[in-house]
Amino acid sequence: DWRVWEGDVRDFDWRDIEDDVDLLAGGPPCQPFSMGGKHRAHDDDRDMFPATFDVVRTLRPKAVLIENVKGLARASFADYFDYILLRLEFPELTLDEGESRVDHLTRLREVKATGDKRNLGLTYDVAATLVNAADYGVPQRRERVFFVGFRSDLEASWRFPAPTNSRDELLRAKWKTGEYWEEHRVPKKRRPEIPKRLRGKIERLADELPFPITRRWRTVRDAFVDLPDPRRPAAKRFLNHRWQPGAKSYPGHTGSPLDEPAKTLKAGDHGVPGGENMAALANGELRYFSVREAARLQTFPDGYAFVGSWTETMRQLGNAVPVALARVAAASIAESLAEAAFRKTAIAAEPELRSVP
């Protein structure tokens, strides 16, 4: 029963939404900032942050959640990164006619420096955080920037949740306790040796802790544990789990090792980036991920069906936010909104409570 608008958000009349919006969530196209893109930032006509600011100003949501690539946090984009933060903080301080973006940024910084948000209309308390999806149980190394803002009148308190998974725990499970290999029934004679570059670090890991601080990073093997090889007949039992031939290695594109989190799944302009979307199997073989395997790496449920060619569906997955990471971020925002509402209610009730004999 959801209302769905399939098209350019700039063509949608946001004034049609009269509800009180709790959360506006989005991922403005990242190509202007991607490490693999042309790095044109706000000079790129695919930059959809201006449209995002317009929607925030129109809907006045209680909270805003925006995800983008790590490249946006590069030093070369520092001014535009600051511009995004300030535009989200002061969405009604719009670009004046004839005003350059540089002058607008200067004006926004001057307003911010006063430290006074009174009489500025709609304002938000905004924080930006760089996170690695692998630190939250996603079997993929995927670093992304999250912008989260709460409407200032709510006086909400928020920070991105602490990581739940760690590389150290994966190293411990592999090379200290061996439980990782035992869990996957890998015989000792088939287990790889400790990489030389990691020996010192592994020696420094405590053999025992009173309790694990975090769970271990999840690996490609973890994600595929009950999936048959896509070449086998049993693969037909799974949606979108089909063999894709043609995988090969070339410099810089060597696939994702089976016993590490996958490399970042990407969506290329001209087809699928092979190195990031291949599995490097224990026997030295390389093969492309099936769509279902890529969906597992992005933590989509197995019942989620993808429509289109392998190239198109892999592009969809390369552009997606891992479901488990989205859940962590959204749940923390929902909790902060609930706490803020409770505090407001409690404060409003205080005079009545004080008057009770």
mmCIF file of C-alpha atoms in Angstrom:
data_model
loop_
_atom_site.group_PDB
_atom_site.id
_atom_site.type_symbol
_atom_site.label_atom_id
_atom_site.label_comp_id
_atom_site.label_asym_id
_atom_site.label_seq_id
_atom_site.Cartn_x
_atom_site.Cartn_y
_atom_site.Cartn_z
ATOM 1 C CA ASP A 1 0.000 0.000 0.000
ATOM 2 C CA TRP A 2 3.025 2.303 -0.276
ATOM 3 C CA ARG A 3 2.883 5.218 -2.632
ATOM 4 C CA VAL A 4 5.732 4.855 -5.129
ATOM 5 C CA TRP A 5 7.022 7.529 -7.462
ATOM 6 C CA GLU A 6 9.255 6.009 -10.099
ATOM 7 C CA GLY A 7 11.165 8.816 -11.743
ATOM 8 C CA ASP A 8 13.297 11.894 -11.174
ATOM 9 C CA VAL A 9 12.700 13.289 -7.674
ATOM 10 C CA ARG A 10 13.027 16.800 -9.096
ATOM 11 C CA ASP A 11 9.808 16.212 -11.032
ATOM 12 C CA PHE A 12 7.806 15.238 -7.942
ATOM 13 C CA ASP A 13 5.679 17.809 -6.125
ATOM 14 C CA TRP A 14 6.701 17.250 -2.494
ATOM 15 C CA ARG A 15 3.938 19.581 -1.327
ATOM 16 C CA ASP A 16 1.523 16.704 -2.006
ATOM 17 C CA ILE A 17 2.844 15.009 1.137
ATOM 18 C CA GLU A 18 0.947 16.626 3.994
ATOM 19 C CA ASP A 19 1.876 14.076 6.677
ATOM 20 C CA ASP A 20 4.224 14.857 9.542
ATOM 21 C CA VAL A 21 7.356 13.096 8.287
ATOM 22 C CA ASP A 22 9.522 11.315 10.859
ATOM 23 C CA LEU A 23 12.436 10.410 8.586
ATOM 24 C CA LEU A 24 13.657 11.456 5.156
ATOM 25 C CA ALA A 25 16.230 8.937 3.935
ATOM 26 C CA GLY A 26 18.125 8.990 0.681
ATOM 27 C CA GLY A 27 21.338 8.395 -1.194
ATOM 28 C CA PRO A 28 22.008 11.222 -3.650
ATOM 29 C CA PRO A 29 23.962 9.791 -6.628
ATOM 30 C CA CYS A 30 27.581 9.291 -5.636
ATOM 31 C CA GLN A 31 29.311 9.377 -9.033
ATOM 32 C CA PRO A 32 30.492 12.987 -8.582
ATOM 33 C CA PHE A 33 32.480 11.881 -5.503
ATOM 34 C CA SER A 34 33.313 8.234 -6.201
ATOM 35 C CA MET A 35 36.949 7.116 -6.208
ATOM 36 C CA GLY A 36 36.231 5.516 -9.571
ATOM 37 C CA GLY A 37 34.401 8.520 -11.011
ATOM 38 C CA LYS A 38 35.411 11.796 -12.611
ATOM 39 C CA HIS A 39 35.548 13.702 -9.294
ATOM 40 C CA ARG A 40 33.631 16.753 -10.524
ATOM 41 C CA ALA A 41 31.605 17.191 -7.301
ATOM 42 C CA HIS A 42 29.093 20.060 -7.567
ATOM 43 C CA ASP A 43 30.123 20.698 -11.183
ATOM 44 C CA ASP A 44 28.657 17.312 -12.099
ATOM 45 C CA ASP A 45 25.041 17.422 -13.304
ATOM 46 C CA ARG A 46 24.436 14.151 -11.407
ATOM 47 C CA ASP A 47 24.969 15.949 -8.085
ATOM 48 C CA MET A 48 21.586 15.602 -6.393
ATOM 49 C CA PHE A 49 22.415 17.292 -3.096
ATOM 50 C CA PRO A 50 20.684 20.544 -4.190
ATOM 51 C CA ALA A 51 17.490 18.521 -4.771
ATOM 52 C CA THR A 52 17.953 16.932 -1.344
ATOM 53 C CA PHE A 53 18.127 20.337 0.355
ATOM 54 C CA ASP A 54 14.915 21.369 -1.418
ATOM 55 C CA VAL A 55 13.071 18.271 -0.183
ATOM 56 C CA VAL A 56 14.250 18.818 3.408
ATOM 57 C CA ARG A 57 13.068 22.427 3.304
ATOM 58 C CA THR A 58 9.654 21.400 1.931
ATOM 59 C CA LEU A 59 8.917 18.351 4.110
ATOM 60 C CA ARG A 60 10.537 19.577 7.344
ATOM 61 C CA PRO A 61 11.141 15.968 8.540
ATOM 62 C CA LYS A 62 11.999 15.270 12.154
ATOM 63 C CA ALA A 63 15.153 13.473 11.035
ATOM 64 C CA VAL A 64 17.267 13.178 7.893
ATOM 65 C CA LEU A 65 19.504 10.256 6.895
ATOM 66 C CA ILE A 66 21.787 10.553 3.871
ATOM 67 C CA GLU A 67 24.377 8.016 2.698
ATOM 68 C CA ASN A 68 27.232 8.619 0.278
ATOM 69 C CA VAL A 69 30.636 7.287 -0.743
ATOM 70 C CA LYS A 70 33.837 7.640 1.267
ATOM 71 C CA GLY A 71 35.300 9.773 -1.539
ATOM 72 C CA LEU A 72 33.072 12.655 -0.492
ATOM 73 C CA ALA A 73 35.232 13.003 2.638
ATOM 74 C CA ARG A 74 38.452 13.530 0.649
ATOM 75 C CA ALA A 75 40.455 16.688 1.317
ATOM 76 C CA SER A 76 39.818 17.920 -2.227
ATOM 77 C CA PHE A 77 36.082 18.027 -1.473
ATOM 78 C CA ALA A 78 36.452 19.616 1.984
ATOM 79 C CA ASP A 79 34.608 22.819 1.098
ATOM 80 C CA TYR A 80 31.736 20.994 -0.543
ATOM 81 C CA PHE A 81 31.551 18.555 2.382
ATOM 82 C CA ASP A 82 31.224 21.564 4.700
ATOM 83 C CA TYR A 83 28.665 23.085 2.339
ATOM 84 C CA ILE A 84 26.506 19.931 2.569
ATOM 85 C CA LEU A 85 26.627 19.979 6.372
ATOM 86 C CA LEU A 86 25.698 23.658 6.531
ATOM 87 C CA ARG A 87 22.920 23.409 3.941
ATOM 88 C CA LEU A 88 21.396 20.557 5.949
ATOM 89 C CA GLU A 89 21.779 22.532 9.169
ATOM 90 C CA PHE A 90 20.194 25.688 7.692
ATOM 91 C CA PRO A 91 17.917 24.480 4.843
ATOM 92 C CA GLU A 92 16.040 27.776 4.651
ATOM 93 C CA LEU A 93 19.214 29.815 4.063
ATOM 94 C CA THR A 94 19.065 29.216 0.332
ATOM 95 C CA LEU A 95 21.292 30.394 -2.481
ATOM 96 C CA ASP A 96 20.346 33.977 -3.404
ATOM 97 C CA GLU A 97 19.847 34.973 -7.011
ATOM 98 C CA GLY A 98 23.228 35.850 -8.491
ATOM 99 C CA GLU A 99 25.100 34.532 -5.444
ATOM 100 C CA SER A 100 27.981 32.147 -6.137
ATOM 101 C CA ARG A 101 28.306 28.890 -4.251
ATOM 102 C CA VAL A 102 31.545 30.160 -2.705
ATOM 103 C CA ASP A 103 29.829 33.295 -1.376
ATOM 104 C CA HIS A 104 26.919 31.198 -0.129
ATOM 105 C CA LEU A 105 29.330 28.952 1.780
ATOM 106 C CA THR A 106 30.965 32.008 3.344
ATOM 107 C CA ARG A 107 27.558 33.321 4.440
ATOM 108 C CA LEU A 108 26.578 29.953 5.919
ATOM 109 C CA ARG A 109 29.869 29.750 7.839
ATOM 110 C CA GLU A 110 29.303 33.225 9.264
ATOM 111 C CA VAL A 111 25.831 32.222 10.469
ATOM 112 C CA LYS A 112 27.221 29.028 11.974
ATOM 113 C CA ALA A 113 29.963 30.977 13.784
ATOM 114 C CA THR A 114 27.405 32.997 15.733
ATOM 115 C CA GLY A 115 26.276 29.814 17.514
ATOM 116 C CA ASP A 116 22.725 31.164 17.629
ATOM 117 C CA LYS A 117 19.977 29.306 15.773
ATOM 118 C CA ARG A 118 17.143 31.491 17.019
ATOM 119 C CA ASN A 119 15.176 33.384 14.386
ATOM 120 C CA LEU A 120 16.654 31.272 11.584
ATOM 121 C CA GLY A 121 13.504 29.272 10.907
ATOM 122 C CA LEU A 122 13.970 25.589 10.192
ATOM 123 C CA THR A 123 17.321 24.269 11.483
ATOM 124 C CA TYR A 124 18.857 20.858 12.149
ATOM 125 C CA ASP A 125 21.564 19.428 14.386
ATOM 126 C CA VAL A 126 23.717 17.499 11.914
ATOM 127 C CA ALA A 127 26.541 14.977 12.297
ATOM 128 C CA ALA A 128 28.614 13.194 9.642
ATOM 129 C CA THR A 129 30.185 9.787 10.313
ATOM 130 C CA LEU A 130 32.438 7.562 8.190
ATOM 131 C CA VAL A 131 31.674 3.885 8.826
ATOM 132 C CA ASN A 132 32.807 0.522 7.467
ATOM 133 C CA ALA A 133 29.903 -1.860 6.865
ATOM 134 C CA ALA A 134 32.100 -4.807 7.903
ATOM 135 C CA ASP A 135 32.125 -3.371 11.442
ATOM 136 C CA TYR A 136 28.342 -3.933 11.605
ATOM 137 C CA GLY A 137 28.089 -7.557 10.483
ATOM 138 C CA VAL A 138 28.048 -6.984 6.719
ATOM 139 C CA PRO A 139 30.344 -9.477 4.915
ATOM 140 C CA GLN A 140 31.881 -6.702 2.839
ATOM 141 C CA ARG A 141 34.438 -3.930 3.315
ATOM 142 C CA ARG A 142 32.313 -0.952 2.371
ATOM 143 C CA GLU A 143 33.173 2.497 3.722
ATOM 144 C CA ARG A 144 30.450 5.102 3.489
ATOM 145 C CA VAL A 145 29.668 8.556 4.890
ATOM 146 C CA PHE A 146 26.378 8.989 6.751
ATOM 147 C CA PHE A 147 24.883 12.433 7.346
ATOM 148 C CA VAL A 148 22.248 12.371 10.091
ATOM 149 C CA GLY A 149 20.303 15.419 11.198
ATOM 150 C CA PHE A 150 17.557 16.010 13.760
ATOM 151 C CA ARG A 151 15.270 19.022 13.707
ATOM 152 C CA SER A 152 16.660 21.404 16.323
ATOM 153 C CA ASP A 153 13.357 21.943 18.126
ATOM 154 C CA LEU A 154 13.326 18.232 19.086
ATOM 155 C CA GLU A 155 16.559 18.571 21.088
ATOM 156 C CA ALA A 156 17.419 14.979 20.215
ATOM 157 C CA SER A 157 20.639 13.328 21.325
ATOM 158 C CA TRP A 158 22.290 10.956 18.829
ATOM 159 C CA ARG A 159 25.521 9.324 17.756
ATOM 160 C CA PHE A 160 26.182 6.541 15.270
ATOM 161 C CA PRO A 161 26.003 3.174 17.092
ATOM 162 C CA ALA A 162 29.280 1.567 18.149
ATOM 163 C CA PRO A 163 30.661 -1.211 15.913
ATOM 164 C CA THR A 164 29.423 -4.730 16.639
ATOM 165 C CA ASN A 165 32.053 -6.660 14.653
ATOM 166 C CA SER A 166 35.840 -6.363 14.285
ATOM 167 C CA ARG A 167 38.794 -7.501 12.230
ATOM 168 C CA ASP A 168 40.714 -8.417 15.401
ATOM 169 C CA GLU A 169 38.055 -10.959 16.347
ATOM 170 C CA LEU A 170 38.259 -12.501 12.865
ATOM 171 C CA LEU A 171 42.043 -12.749 13.203
ATOM 172 C CA ARG A 172 41.633 -14.321 16.626
ATOM 173 C CA ALA A 173 39.076 -16.858 15.334
ATOM 174 C CA LYS A 174 41.376 -17.826 12.472
ATOM 175 C CA TRP A 175 44.848 -17.797 13.961
ATOM 176 C CA LYS A 176 44.459 -17.996 17.756
ATOM 177 C CA THR A 177 41.531 -20.321 18.453
ATOM 178 C CA GLY A 178 40.999 -21.839 15.006
ATOM 179 C CA GLU A 179 37.230 -21.739 15.566
ATOM 180 C CA TYR A 180 36.633 -20.058 12.203
ATOM 181 C CA TRP A 181 38.115 -23.012 10.299
ATOM 182 C CA GLU A 182 36.406 -25.525 12.568
ATOM 183 C CA GLU A 183 33.046 -23.835 12.021
ATOM 184 C CA HIS A 184 33.509 -24.201 8.260
ATOM 185 C CA ARG A 185 34.996 -27.700 8.545
ATOM 186 C CA VAL A 186 38.248 -26.770 6.856
ATOM 187 C CA PRO A 187 40.855 -29.477 7.646
ATOM 188 C CA LYS A 188 44.118 -28.296 9.198
ATOM 189 C CA LYS A 189 46.137 -29.344 6.150
ATOM 190 C CA ARG A 190 43.996 -27.063 3.958
ATOM 191 C CA ARG A 191 44.157 -24.012 6.188
ATOM 192 C CA PRO A 192 46.396 -21.219 4.905
ATOM 193 C CA GLU A 193 49.454 -20.132 6.833
ATOM 194 C CA ILE A 194 49.414 -16.924 8.850
ATOM 195 C CA PRO A 195 50.402 -14.103 6.472
ATOM 196 C CA LYS A 196 53.819 -12.706 7.384
ATOM 197 C CA ARG A 197 52.500 -9.140 7.539
ATOM 198 C CA LEU A 198 50.007 -10.195 10.259
ATOM 199 C CA ARG A 199 52.203 -12.336 12.480
ATOM 200 C CA GLY A 200 53.217 -9.537 14.841
ATOM 201 C CA LYS A 201 49.649 -8.296 15.225
ATOM 202 C CA ILE A 202 48.300 -11.794 15.850
ATOM 203 C CA GLU A 203 50.951 -12.452 18.499
ATOM 204 C CA ARG A 204 49.794 -9.318 20.326
ATOM 205 C CA LEU A 205 46.163 -10.419 20.419
ATOM 206 C CA ALA A 206 45.168 -11.673 23.858
ATOM 207 C CA ASP A 207 44.542 -15.422 23.934
ATOM 208 C CA GLU A 208 41.524 -15.011 26.155
ATOM 209 C CA LEU A 209 39.193 -12.201 27.148
ATOM 210 C CA PRO A 210 36.526 -12.246 29.880
ATOM 211 C CA PHE A 211 34.071 -11.746 27.035
ATOM 212 C CA PRO A 212 34.437 -10.707 23.378
ATOM 213 C CA ILE A 213 34.130 -6.958 22.973
ATOM 214 C CA THR A 214 32.711 -7.496 19.486
ATOM 215 C CA ARG A 215 31.830 -10.347 17.161
ATOM 216 C CA ARG A 216 34.178 -11.186 14.315
ATOM 217 C CA TRP A 217 33.987 -9.722 10.857
ATOM 218 C CA ARG A 218 31.872 -11.892 8.554
ATOM 219 C CA THR A 219 33.503 -13.269 5.420
ATOM 220 C CA VAL A 220 32.491 -14.279 1.910
ATOM 221 C CA ARG A 221 32.532 -17.905 3.086
ATOM 222 C CA ASP A 222 30.183 -16.985 5.948
ATOM 223 C CA ALA A 223 27.763 -15.303 3.544
ATOM 224 C CA PHE A 224 27.694 -18.239 1.118
ATOM 225 C CA VAL A 225 27.704 -21.016 3.730
ATOM 226 C CA ASP A 226 24.442 -22.676 2.613
ATOM 227 C CA LEU A 227 24.429 -21.601 -1.032
ATOM 228 C CA PRO A 228 25.309 -24.272 -3.609
ATOM 229 C CA ASP A 229 27.742 -23.428 -6.387
ATOM 230 C CA PRO A 230 25.677 -21.588 -9.054
ATOM 231 C CA ARG A 231 26.767 -24.227 -11.605
ATOM 232 C CA ARG A 232 25.021 -27.021 -9.700
ATOM 233 C CA PRO A 233 21.372 -28.023 -10.273
ATOM 234 C CA ALA A 234 20.588 -27.281 -6.613
ATOM 235 C CA ALA A 235 21.219 -23.577 -7.316
ATOM 236 C CA LYS A 236 17.813 -23.403 -9.024
ATOM 237 C CA ARG A 237 16.177 -23.501 -5.585
ATOM 238 C CA PHE A 238 17.426 -19.954 -4.940
ATOM 239 C CA LEU A 239 16.156 -16.769 -6.582
ATOM 240 C CA ASN A 240 18.650 -15.032 -8.897
ATOM 241 C CA HIS A 241 21.341 -17.664 -8.283
ATOM 242 C CA ARG A 242 22.670 -18.357 -11.781
ATOM 243 C CA TRP A 243 26.158 -18.960 -13.179
ATOM 244 C CA GLN A 244 27.764 -16.013 -14.985
ATOM 245 C CA PRO A 245 30.765 -17.041 -17.130
ATOM 246 C CA GLY A 246 33.732 -14.934 -18.235
ATOM 247 C CA ALA A 247 35.516 -14.042 -14.988
ATOM 248 C CA LYS A 248 39.244 -13.413 -15.315
ATOM 249 C CA SER A 249 42.006 -11.722 -13.376
ATOM 250 C CA TYR A 250 43.937 -8.663 -14.525
ATOM 251 C CA PRO A 251 46.065 -6.090 -12.658
ATOM 252 C CA GLY A 252 44.091 -4.485 -9.854
ATOM 253 C CA HIS A 253 41.163 -6.856 -10.327
ATOM 254 C CA THR A 254 41.844 -10.083 -8.474
ATOM 255 C CA GLY A 255 38.517 -10.868 -6.823
ATOM 256 C CA SER A 256 37.457 -11.137 -3.181
ATOM 257 C CA PRO A 257 39.226 -13.773 -1.029
ATOM 258 C CA LEU A 258 36.847 -16.365 0.363
ATOM 259 C CA ASP A 259 37.943 -15.949 3.987
ATOM 260 C CA GLU A 260 37.782 -12.143 4.202
ATOM 261 C CA PRO A 261 34.883 -9.702 3.880
ATOM 262 C CA ALA A 262 34.295 -9.015 0.186
ATOM 263 C CA LYS A 263 35.733 -5.994 -1.545
ATOM 264 C CA THR A 264 33.255 -3.160 -2.065
ATOM 265 C CA LEU A 265 30.621 -4.107 -4.626
ATOM 266 C CA LYS A 266 30.502 -1.374 -7.255
ATOM 267 C CA ALA A 267 28.243 -0.215 -10.038
ATOM 268 C CA GLY A 268 30.211 0.742 -13.145
ATOM 269 C CA ASP A 269 29.246 3.168 -15.892
ATOM 270 C CA HIS A 270 30.160 0.599 -18.539
ATOM 271 C CA GLY A 271 29.138 -2.773 -17.191
ATOM 272 C CA VAL A 272 30.161 -4.545 -14.003
ATOM 273 C CA PRO A 273 33.582 -3.848 -12.437
ATOM 274 C CA GLY A 274 34.964 -7.391 -12.542
ATOM 275 C CA GLY A 275 37.588 -7.360 -9.798
ATOM 276 C CA GLU A 276 35.163 -6.191 -7.121
ATOM 277 C CA ASN A 277 32.418 -8.585 -8.203
ATOM 278 C CA MET A 278 34.384 -11.851 -8.333
ATOM 279 C CA ALA A 279 35.084 -14.529 -5.753
ATOM 280 C CA ALA A 280 38.647 -15.831 -5.405
ATOM 281 C CA LEU A 281 38.065 -19.434 -4.354
ATOM 282 C CA ALA A 282 40.355 -21.510 -2.156
ATOM 283 C CA ASN A 283 41.497 -23.589 -5.148
ATOM 284 C CA GLY A 284 42.706 -20.483 -6.984
ATOM 285 C CA GLU A 285 39.694 -20.301 -9.286
ATOM 286 C CA LEU A 286 37.986 -16.971 -10.018
ATOM 287 C CA ARG A 287 34.306 -16.658 -10.784
ATOM 288 C CA TYR A 288 31.715 -13.919 -10.863
ATOM 289 C CA PHE A 289 29.284 -13.599 -7.988
ATOM 290 C CA SER A 290 25.758 -14.617 -8.864
ATOM 291 C CA VAL A 291 23.119 -11.962 -8.181
ATOM 292 C CA ARG A 292 22.009 -13.910 -5.097
ATOM 293 C CA GLU A 293 25.568 -14.076 -3.787
ATOM 294 C CA ALA A 294 25.995 -10.326 -4.290
ATOM 295 C CA ALA A 295 22.671 -9.802 -2.524
ATOM 296 C CA ARG A 296 23.960 -11.874 0.405
ATOM 297 C CA LEU A 297 27.046 -9.655 0.542
ATOM 298 C CA GLN A 298 24.686 -6.670 0.752
ATOM 299 C CA THR A 299 22.600 -8.537 3.404
ATOM 300 C CA PHE A 300 19.381 -8.599 1.366
ATOM 301 C CA PRO A 301 17.009 -11.414 2.416
ATOM 302 C CA ASP A 302 16.865 -14.433 0.106
ATOM 303 C CA GLY A 303 13.213 -13.707 -0.680
ATOM 304 C CA TYR A 304 14.080 -10.363 -2.280
ATOM 305 C CA ALA A 305 13.801 -10.800 -6.064
ATOM 306 C CA PHE A 306 15.848 -8.740 -8.526
ATOM 307 C CA VAL A 307 14.563 -8.063 -12.021
ATOM 308 C CA GLY A 308 16.634 -7.495 -15.140
ATOM 309 C CA SER A 309 19.878 -8.709 -16.685
ATOM 310 C CA TRP A 310 22.891 -9.767 -14.594
ATOM 311 C CA THR A 311 24.645 -6.492 -15.458
ATOM 312 C CA GLU A 312 21.640 -4.373 -14.494
ATOM 313 C CA THR A 313 20.897 -6.208 -11.251
ATOM 314 C CA MET A 314 24.569 -6.077 -10.225
ATOM 315 C CA ARG A 315 24.462 -2.325 -10.853
ATOM 316 C CA GLN A 316 21.420 -2.072 -8.571
ATOM 317 C CA LEU A 317 23.277 -3.991 -5.868
ATOM 318 C CA GLY A 318 26.451 -1.953 -6.306
ATOM 319 C CA ASN A 319 24.427 1.218 -5.677
ATOM 320 C CA ALA A 320 22.545 -0.174 -2.667
ATOM 321 C CA VAL A 321 23.074 0.397 1.043
ATOM 322 C CA PRO A 322 23.618 -2.912 2.887
ATOM 323 C CA VAL A 323 20.321 -3.786 4.544
ATOM 324 C CA ALA A 324 21.923 -4.646 7.899
ATOM 325 C CA LEU A 325 23.761 -1.310 8.021
ATOM 326 C CA ALA A 326 20.628 0.618 7.055
ATOM 327 C CA ARG A 327 18.782 -1.165 9.868
ATOM 328 C CA VAL A 328 21.445 -0.166 12.417
ATOM 329 C CA ALA A 329 21.328 3.491 11.365
ATOM 330 C CA ALA A 330 17.528 3.735 11.113
ATOM 331 C CA ALA A 331 16.904 1.923 14.405
ATOM 332 C CA SER A 332 19.221 4.307 16.253
ATOM 333 C CA ILE A 333 17.393 7.286 14.745
ATOM 334 C CA ALA A 334 14.001 5.848 15.720
ATOM 335 C CA GLU A 335 15.273 5.360 19.271
ATOM 336 C CA SER A 336 16.521 8.941 19.503
ATOM 337 C CA LEU A 337 13.222 10.305 18.185
ATOM 338 C CA ALA A 338 11.308 8.245 20.757
ATOM 339 C CA GLU A 339 13.565 9.436 23.587
ATOM 340 C CA ALA A 340 13.208 13.068 22.483
ATOM 341 C CA ALA A 341 9.412 12.738 22.381
ATOM 342 C CA PHE A 342 9.405 11.149 25.835
ATOM 343 C CA ARG A 343 11.516 13.984 27.295
ATOM 344 C CA LYS A 344 9.195 16.596 25.798
ATOM 345 C CA THR A 345 6.187 14.830 27.301
ATOM 346 C CA ALA A 346 7.879 14.507 30.691
ATOM 347 C CA ILE A 347 8.882 18.180 30.762
ATOM 348 C CA ALA A 348 5.342 19.263 29.806
ATOM 349 C CA ALA A 349 3.920 17.150 32.640
ATOM 350 C CA GLU A 350 6.260 18.544 35.333
ATOM 351 C CA PRO A 351 4.126 21.588 36.325
ATOM 352 C CA GLU A 352 1.092 19.336 36.830
ATOM 353 C CA LEU A 353 3.123 16.867 38.887
ATOM 354 C CA ARG A 354 4.475 19.655 41.110
ATOM 355 C CA SER A 355 0.921 20.896 41.772
ATOM 356 C CA VAL A 356 -0.261 17.533 43.125
ATOM 357 C CA PRO A 357 -0.460 17.742 46.954
#
